[in-house]
mmCIF file of C-alpha atoms in Angstrom:
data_model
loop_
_atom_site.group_PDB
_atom_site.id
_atom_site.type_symbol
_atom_site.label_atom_id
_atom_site.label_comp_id
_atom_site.label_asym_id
_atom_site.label_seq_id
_atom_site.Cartn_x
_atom_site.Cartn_y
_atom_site.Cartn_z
ATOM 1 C CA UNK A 1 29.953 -25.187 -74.608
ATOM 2 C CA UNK A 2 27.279 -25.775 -77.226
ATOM 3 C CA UNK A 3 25.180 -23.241 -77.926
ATOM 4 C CA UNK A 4 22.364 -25.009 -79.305
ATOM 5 C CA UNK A 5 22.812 -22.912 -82.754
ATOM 6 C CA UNK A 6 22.791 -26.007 -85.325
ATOM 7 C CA UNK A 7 20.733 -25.273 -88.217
ATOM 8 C CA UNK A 8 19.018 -22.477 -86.309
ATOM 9 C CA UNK A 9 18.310 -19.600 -88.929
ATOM 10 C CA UNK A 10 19.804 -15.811 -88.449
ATOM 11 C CA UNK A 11 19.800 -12.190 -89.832
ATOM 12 C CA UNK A 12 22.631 -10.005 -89.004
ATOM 13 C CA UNK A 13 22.416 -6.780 -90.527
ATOM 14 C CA UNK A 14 25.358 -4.536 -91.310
ATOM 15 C CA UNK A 15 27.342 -7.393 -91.681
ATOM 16 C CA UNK A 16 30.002 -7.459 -94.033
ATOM 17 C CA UNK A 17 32.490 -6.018 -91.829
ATOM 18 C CA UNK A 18 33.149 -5.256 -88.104
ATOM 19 C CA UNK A 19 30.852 -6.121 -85.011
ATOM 20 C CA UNK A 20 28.124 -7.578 -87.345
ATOM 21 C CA UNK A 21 30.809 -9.748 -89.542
ATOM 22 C CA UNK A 22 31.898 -10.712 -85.709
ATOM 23 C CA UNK A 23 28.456 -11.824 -84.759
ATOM 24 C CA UNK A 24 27.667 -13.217 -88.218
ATOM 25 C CA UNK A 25 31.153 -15.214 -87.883
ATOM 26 C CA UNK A 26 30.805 -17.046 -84.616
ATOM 27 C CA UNK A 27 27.104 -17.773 -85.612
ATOM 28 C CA UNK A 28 28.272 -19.612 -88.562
ATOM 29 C CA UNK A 29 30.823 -21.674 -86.585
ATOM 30 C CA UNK A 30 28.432 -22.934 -83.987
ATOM 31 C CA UNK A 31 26.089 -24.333 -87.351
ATOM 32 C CA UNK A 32 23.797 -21.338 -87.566
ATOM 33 C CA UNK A 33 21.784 -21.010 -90.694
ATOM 34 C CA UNK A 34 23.292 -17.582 -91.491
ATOM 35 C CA UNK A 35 21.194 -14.261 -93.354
ATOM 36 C CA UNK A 36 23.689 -11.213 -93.455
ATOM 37 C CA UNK A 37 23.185 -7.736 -95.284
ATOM 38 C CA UNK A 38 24.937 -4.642 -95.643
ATOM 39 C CA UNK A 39 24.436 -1.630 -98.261
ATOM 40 C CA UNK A 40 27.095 -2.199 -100.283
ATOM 41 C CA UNK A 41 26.454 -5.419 -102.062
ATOM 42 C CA UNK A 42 29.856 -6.057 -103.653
ATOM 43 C CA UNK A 43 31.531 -6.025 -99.758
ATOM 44 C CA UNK A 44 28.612 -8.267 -98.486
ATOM 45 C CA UNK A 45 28.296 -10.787 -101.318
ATOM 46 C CA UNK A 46 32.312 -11.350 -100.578
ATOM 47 C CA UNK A 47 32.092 -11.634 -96.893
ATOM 48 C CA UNK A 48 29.240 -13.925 -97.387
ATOM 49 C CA UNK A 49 31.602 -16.013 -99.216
ATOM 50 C CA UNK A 50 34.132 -15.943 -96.909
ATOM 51 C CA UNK A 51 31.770 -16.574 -93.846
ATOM 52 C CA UNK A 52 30.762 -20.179 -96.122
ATOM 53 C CA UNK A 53 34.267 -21.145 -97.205
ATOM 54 C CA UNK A 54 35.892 -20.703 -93.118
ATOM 55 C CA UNK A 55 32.699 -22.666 -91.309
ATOM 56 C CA UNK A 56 31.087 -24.469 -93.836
ATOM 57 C CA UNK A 57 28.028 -22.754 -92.973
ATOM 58 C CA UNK A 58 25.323 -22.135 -95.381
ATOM 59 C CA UNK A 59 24.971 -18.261 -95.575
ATOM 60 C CA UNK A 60 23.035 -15.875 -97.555
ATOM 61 C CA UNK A 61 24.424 -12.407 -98.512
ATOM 62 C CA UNK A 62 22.141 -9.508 -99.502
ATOM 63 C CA UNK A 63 22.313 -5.975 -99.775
ATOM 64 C CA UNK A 64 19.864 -4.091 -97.872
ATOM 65 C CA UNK A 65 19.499 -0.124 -97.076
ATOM 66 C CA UNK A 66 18.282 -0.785 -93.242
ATOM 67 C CA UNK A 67 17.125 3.303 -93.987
ATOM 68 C CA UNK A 68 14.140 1.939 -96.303
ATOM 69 C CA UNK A 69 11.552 -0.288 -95.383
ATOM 70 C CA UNK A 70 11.038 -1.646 -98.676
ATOM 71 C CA UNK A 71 14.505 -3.154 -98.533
ATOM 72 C CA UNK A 72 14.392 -4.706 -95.324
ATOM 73 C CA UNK A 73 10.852 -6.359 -96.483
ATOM 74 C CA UNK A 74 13.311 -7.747 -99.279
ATOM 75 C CA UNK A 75 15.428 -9.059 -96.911
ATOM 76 C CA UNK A 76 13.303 -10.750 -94.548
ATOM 77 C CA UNK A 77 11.091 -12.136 -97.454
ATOM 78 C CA UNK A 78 13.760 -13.469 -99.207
ATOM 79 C CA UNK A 79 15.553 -14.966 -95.943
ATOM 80 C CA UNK A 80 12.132 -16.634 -94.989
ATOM 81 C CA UNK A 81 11.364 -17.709 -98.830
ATOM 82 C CA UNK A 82 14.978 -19.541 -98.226
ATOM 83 C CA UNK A 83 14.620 -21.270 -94.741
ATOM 84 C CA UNK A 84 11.064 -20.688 -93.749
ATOM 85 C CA UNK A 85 11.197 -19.043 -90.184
ATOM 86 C CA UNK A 86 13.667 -16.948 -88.248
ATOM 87 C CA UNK A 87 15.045 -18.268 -84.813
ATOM 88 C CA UNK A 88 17.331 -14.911 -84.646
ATOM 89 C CA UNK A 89 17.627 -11.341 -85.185
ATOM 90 C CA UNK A 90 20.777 -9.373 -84.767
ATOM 91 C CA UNK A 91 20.018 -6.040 -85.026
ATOM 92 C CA UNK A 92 22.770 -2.880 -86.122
ATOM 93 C CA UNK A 93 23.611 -0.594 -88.587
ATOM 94 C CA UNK A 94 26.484 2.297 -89.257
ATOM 95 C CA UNK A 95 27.019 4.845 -86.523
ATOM 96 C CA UNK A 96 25.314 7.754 -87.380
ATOM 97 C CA UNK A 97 28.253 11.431 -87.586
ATOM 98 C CA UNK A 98 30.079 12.785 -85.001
ATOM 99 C CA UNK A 99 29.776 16.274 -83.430
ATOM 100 C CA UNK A 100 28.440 18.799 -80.441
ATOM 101 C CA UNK A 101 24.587 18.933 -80.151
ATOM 102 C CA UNK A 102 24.786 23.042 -81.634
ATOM 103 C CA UNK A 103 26.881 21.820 -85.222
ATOM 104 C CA UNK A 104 23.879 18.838 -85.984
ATOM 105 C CA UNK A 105 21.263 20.093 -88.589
ATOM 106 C CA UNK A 106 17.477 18.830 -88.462
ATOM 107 C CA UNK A 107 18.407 17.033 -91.295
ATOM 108 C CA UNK A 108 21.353 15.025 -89.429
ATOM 109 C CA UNK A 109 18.671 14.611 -86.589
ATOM 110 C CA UNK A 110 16.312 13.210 -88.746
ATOM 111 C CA UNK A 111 18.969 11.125 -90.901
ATOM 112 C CA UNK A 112 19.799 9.419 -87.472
ATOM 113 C CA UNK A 113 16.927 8.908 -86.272
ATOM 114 C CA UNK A 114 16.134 6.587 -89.426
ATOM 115 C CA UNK A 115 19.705 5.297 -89.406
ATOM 116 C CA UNK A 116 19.974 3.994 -85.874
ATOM 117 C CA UNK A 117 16.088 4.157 -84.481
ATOM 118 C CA UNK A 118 13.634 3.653 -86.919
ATOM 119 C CA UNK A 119 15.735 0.646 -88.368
ATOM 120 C CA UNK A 120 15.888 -0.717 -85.233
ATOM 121 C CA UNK A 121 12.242 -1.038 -84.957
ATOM 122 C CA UNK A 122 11.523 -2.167 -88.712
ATOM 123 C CA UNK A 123 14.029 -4.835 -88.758
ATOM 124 C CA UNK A 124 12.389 -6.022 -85.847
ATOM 125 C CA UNK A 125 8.644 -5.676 -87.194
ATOM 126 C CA UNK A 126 9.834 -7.505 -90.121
ATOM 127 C CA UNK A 127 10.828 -9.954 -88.361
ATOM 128 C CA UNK A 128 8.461 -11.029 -85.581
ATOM 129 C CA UNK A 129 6.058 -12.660 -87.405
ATOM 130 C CA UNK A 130 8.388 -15.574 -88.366
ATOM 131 C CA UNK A 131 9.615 -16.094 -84.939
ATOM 132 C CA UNK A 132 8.351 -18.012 -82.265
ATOM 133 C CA UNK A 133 9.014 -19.382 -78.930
ATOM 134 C CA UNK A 134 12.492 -19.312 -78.353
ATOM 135 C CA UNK A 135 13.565 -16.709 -80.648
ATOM 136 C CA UNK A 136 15.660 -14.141 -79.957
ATOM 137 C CA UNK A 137 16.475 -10.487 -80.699
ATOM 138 C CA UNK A 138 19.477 -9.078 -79.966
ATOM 139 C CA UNK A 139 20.266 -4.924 -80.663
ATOM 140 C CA UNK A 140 24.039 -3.323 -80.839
ATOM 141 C CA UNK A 141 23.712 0.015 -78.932
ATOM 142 C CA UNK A 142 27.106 1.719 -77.710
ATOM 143 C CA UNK A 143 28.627 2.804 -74.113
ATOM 144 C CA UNK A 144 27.320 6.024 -74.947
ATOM 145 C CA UNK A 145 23.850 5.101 -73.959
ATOM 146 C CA UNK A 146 25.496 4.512 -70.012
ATOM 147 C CA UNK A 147 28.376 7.222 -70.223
ATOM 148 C CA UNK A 148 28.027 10.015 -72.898
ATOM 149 C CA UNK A 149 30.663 10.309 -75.096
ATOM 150 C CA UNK A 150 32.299 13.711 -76.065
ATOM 151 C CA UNK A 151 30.816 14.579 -79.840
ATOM 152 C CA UNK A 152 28.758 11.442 -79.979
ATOM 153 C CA UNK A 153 25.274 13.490 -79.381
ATOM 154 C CA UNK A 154 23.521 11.681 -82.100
ATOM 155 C CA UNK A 155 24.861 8.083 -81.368
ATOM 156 C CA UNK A 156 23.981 8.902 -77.681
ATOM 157 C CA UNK A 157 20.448 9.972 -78.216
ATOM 158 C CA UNK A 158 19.096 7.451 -80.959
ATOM 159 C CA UNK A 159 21.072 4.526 -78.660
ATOM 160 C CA UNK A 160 18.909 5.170 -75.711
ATOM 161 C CA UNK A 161 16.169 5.411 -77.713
ATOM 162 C CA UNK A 162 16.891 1.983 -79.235
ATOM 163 C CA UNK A 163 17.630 0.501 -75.525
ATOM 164 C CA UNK A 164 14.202 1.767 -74.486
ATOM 165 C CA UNK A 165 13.033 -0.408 -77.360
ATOM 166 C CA UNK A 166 14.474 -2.912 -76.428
ATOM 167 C CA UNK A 167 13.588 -2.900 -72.356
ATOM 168 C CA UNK A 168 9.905 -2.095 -73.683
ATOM 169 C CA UNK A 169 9.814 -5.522 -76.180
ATOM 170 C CA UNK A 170 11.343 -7.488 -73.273
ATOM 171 C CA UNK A 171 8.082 -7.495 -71.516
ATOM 172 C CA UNK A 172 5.522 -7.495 -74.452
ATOM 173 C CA UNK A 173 6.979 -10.379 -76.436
ATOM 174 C CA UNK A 174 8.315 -12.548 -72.972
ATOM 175 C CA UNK A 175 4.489 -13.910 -72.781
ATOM 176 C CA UNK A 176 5.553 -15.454 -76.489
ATOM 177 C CA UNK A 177 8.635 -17.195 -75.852
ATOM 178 C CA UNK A 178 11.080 -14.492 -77.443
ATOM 179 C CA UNK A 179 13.932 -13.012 -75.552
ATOM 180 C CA UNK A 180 15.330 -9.107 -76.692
ATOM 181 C CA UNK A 181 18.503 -8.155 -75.305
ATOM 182 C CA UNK A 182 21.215 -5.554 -76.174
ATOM 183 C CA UNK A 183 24.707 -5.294 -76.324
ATOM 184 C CA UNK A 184 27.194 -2.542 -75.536
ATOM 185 C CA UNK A 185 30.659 -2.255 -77.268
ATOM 186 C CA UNK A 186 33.216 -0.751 -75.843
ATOM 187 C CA UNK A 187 36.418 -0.345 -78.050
ATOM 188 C CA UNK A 188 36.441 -3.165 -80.464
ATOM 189 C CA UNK A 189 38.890 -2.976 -83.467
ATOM 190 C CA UNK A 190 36.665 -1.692 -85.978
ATOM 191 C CA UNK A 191 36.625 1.115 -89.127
ATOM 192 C CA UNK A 192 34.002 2.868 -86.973
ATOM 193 C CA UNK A 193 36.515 3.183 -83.761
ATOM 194 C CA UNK A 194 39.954 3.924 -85.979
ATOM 195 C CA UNK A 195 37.820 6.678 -87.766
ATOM 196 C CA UNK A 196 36.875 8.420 -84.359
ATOM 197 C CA UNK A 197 40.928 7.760 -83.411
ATOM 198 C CA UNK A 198 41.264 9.993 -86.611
ATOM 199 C CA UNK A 199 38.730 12.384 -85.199
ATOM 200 C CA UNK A 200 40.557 12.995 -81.234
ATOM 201 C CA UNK A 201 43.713 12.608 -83.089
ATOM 202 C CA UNK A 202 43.044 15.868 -84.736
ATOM 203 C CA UNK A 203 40.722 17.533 -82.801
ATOM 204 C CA UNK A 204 44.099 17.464 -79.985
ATOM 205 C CA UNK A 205 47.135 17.627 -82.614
ATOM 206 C CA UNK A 206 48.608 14.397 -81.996
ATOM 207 C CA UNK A 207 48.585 11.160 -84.105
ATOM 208 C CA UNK A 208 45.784 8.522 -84.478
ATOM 209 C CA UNK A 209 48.013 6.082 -82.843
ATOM 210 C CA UNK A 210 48.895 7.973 -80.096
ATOM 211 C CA UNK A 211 45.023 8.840 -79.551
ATOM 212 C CA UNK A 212 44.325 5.117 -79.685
ATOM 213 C CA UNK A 213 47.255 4.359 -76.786
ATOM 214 C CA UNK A 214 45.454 7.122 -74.668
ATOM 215 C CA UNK A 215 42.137 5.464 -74.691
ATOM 216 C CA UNK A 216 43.675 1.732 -74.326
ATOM 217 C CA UNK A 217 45.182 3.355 -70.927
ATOM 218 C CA UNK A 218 41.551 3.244 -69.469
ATOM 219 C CA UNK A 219 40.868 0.188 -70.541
ATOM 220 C CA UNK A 220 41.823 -2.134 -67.605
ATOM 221 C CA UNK A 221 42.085 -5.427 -69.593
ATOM 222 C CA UNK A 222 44.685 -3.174 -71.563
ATOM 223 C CA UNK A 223 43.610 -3.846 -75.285
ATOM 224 C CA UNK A 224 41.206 -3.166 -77.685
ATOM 225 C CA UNK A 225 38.494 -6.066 -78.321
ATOM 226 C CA UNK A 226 38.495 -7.856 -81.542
ATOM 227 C CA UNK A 227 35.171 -8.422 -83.432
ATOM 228 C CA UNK A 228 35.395 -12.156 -82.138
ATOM 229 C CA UNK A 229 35.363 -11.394 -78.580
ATOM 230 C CA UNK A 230 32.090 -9.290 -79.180
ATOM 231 C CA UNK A 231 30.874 -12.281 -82.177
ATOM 232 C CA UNK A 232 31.168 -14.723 -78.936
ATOM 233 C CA UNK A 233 28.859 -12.192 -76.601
ATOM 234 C CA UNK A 234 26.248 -11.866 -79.253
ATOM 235 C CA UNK A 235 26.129 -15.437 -80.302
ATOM 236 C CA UNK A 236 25.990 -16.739 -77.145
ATOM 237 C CA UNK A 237 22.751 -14.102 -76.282
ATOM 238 C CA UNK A 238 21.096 -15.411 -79.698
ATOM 239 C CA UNK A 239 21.443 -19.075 -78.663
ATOM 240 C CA UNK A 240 19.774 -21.450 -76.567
ATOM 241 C CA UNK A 241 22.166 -21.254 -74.012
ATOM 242 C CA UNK A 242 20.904 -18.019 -73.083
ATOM 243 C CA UNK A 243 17.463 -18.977 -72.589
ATOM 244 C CA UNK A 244 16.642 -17.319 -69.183
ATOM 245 C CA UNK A 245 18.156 -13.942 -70.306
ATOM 246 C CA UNK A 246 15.823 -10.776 -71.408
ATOM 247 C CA UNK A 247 15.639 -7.119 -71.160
ATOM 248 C CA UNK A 248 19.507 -7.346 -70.279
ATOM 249 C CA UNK A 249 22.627 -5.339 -71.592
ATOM 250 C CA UNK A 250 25.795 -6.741 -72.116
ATOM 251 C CA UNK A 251 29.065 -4.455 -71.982
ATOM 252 C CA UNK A 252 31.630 -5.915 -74.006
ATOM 253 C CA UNK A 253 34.528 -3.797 -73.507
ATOM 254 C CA UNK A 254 37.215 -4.859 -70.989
ATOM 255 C CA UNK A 255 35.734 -3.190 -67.987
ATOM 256 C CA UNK A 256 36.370 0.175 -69.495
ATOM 257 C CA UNK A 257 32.854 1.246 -68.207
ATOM 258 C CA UNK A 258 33.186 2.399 -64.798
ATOM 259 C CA UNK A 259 29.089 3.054 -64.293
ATOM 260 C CA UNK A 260 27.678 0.424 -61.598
#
């Protein structure tokens, strides 16, 4: 299937490694003009170079704090100063701590809320005003927003925040031409899902890899996804070939989900 990507220009933030890298990836191979950032920019300046020497792609690596405004500006600016409009936004960023709702401090409150919120809707504002009709947005929210997750308050709370976002934006910016949608993932293969292995595995005494067989039980496909199988979900809701598709939310995660 062709997604209608060629030479279309994206940002994909938090990109130099798991879903984003995913996302960023399958962009790239479908001929996507191809923006990534991450914090760090030694790790994104290296997968930038690996996402141009696999597709051929051209791709443009930056590092970016999605916390500060000021740095997404810089990233938008410079993305737009490069290709001169924006035909996609993938929207994400680092999963804010775990832990119960009575161990989080205001400050961890407030550090999520700018983490996994108020990114959300400055990337966006940043954005918007180099997209037109037929643009698209697409956020990266997590199955806690449908089925809480034991000590994932703050990744629970900010998510839902950031799907009413992106339910809201659906129906202000369809009258414009641009589509917002979301995506779920369920377990993909990723730092963030090995490091919350770690967490169970100790929290019950047994060892990561037995933690990660216990969850891959509910899992009916019977595997973890890999950040390609969620890199083909969000290109395909950035594309073209999505064009009647807004306001929706995409579970990527092997039917774990059980909620209708």
């Amino acid at each position: 299937m062709n997604l209608g990507l060629e030479n279309r220009v994206a940002l994909v933030a938090a990109a130099s490694k798991g879903l984003g890298f995913g996302v960023a990836r399958a962009l790239a191979a479908d001929g996507a003009r191809v923006s990534i950032c991450s914090r760090t920019a030694k790790d994104v300046e290296a997968a930038g170079q690996a996402l141009g020497d696999e597709t051929g792609a051209e791709v443009m690596a930056m590092a970016c704090d999605v916390t500060d405004p000021e740095s997404i500006n810089n990233w938008v600016t410079a993305t737009v100063d490069r290709w001169g409009h924006i035909d996609a936004l993938l929207v994400n960023a680092g999963g804010p701590p775990a832990g119960f709702i009575r161990e989080i401090s205001e400050a961890q409150w407030e550090a999520a809320f700018q983490l996994t919120l108020m990114s959300s809707i400055r990337m966006i504002n940043a954005a918007l005003p180099h997209m037109s009709r037929g643009s698209a947005i697409l956020t990266v929210t997590s199955s806690s927003i449908r089925e809480p997750i034991e000590r994932l308050a703050l990744s629970t709370v900010m998510r839902s925040g950031v799907m009413g976002l992106v339910k809201t934006l659906a129906d202000e910016l369809a009258g414009e031409g641009i589509r917002v949608n979301n995506l779920i993932p369920g377990r993909i293969d990723t730092d963030r899902v090995r490091q919350l292995d770690g967490i169970t595995a100790s929290r019950l005494g047994i060892t990561p890899e037995e933690a990660r067989e216990r969850a891959m039980a509910n899992i009916p496909l019977g595997r973890l996804g890999s950040i390609d199988d969620f890199g083909a979900a969000g290109a395909f809701l950035l594309s073209p070939a999505a064009a009647y598709i807004t306001g929706a939310s995409l579970r990527v995660d092997g039917g774990q989900m059980r909620s209708v």
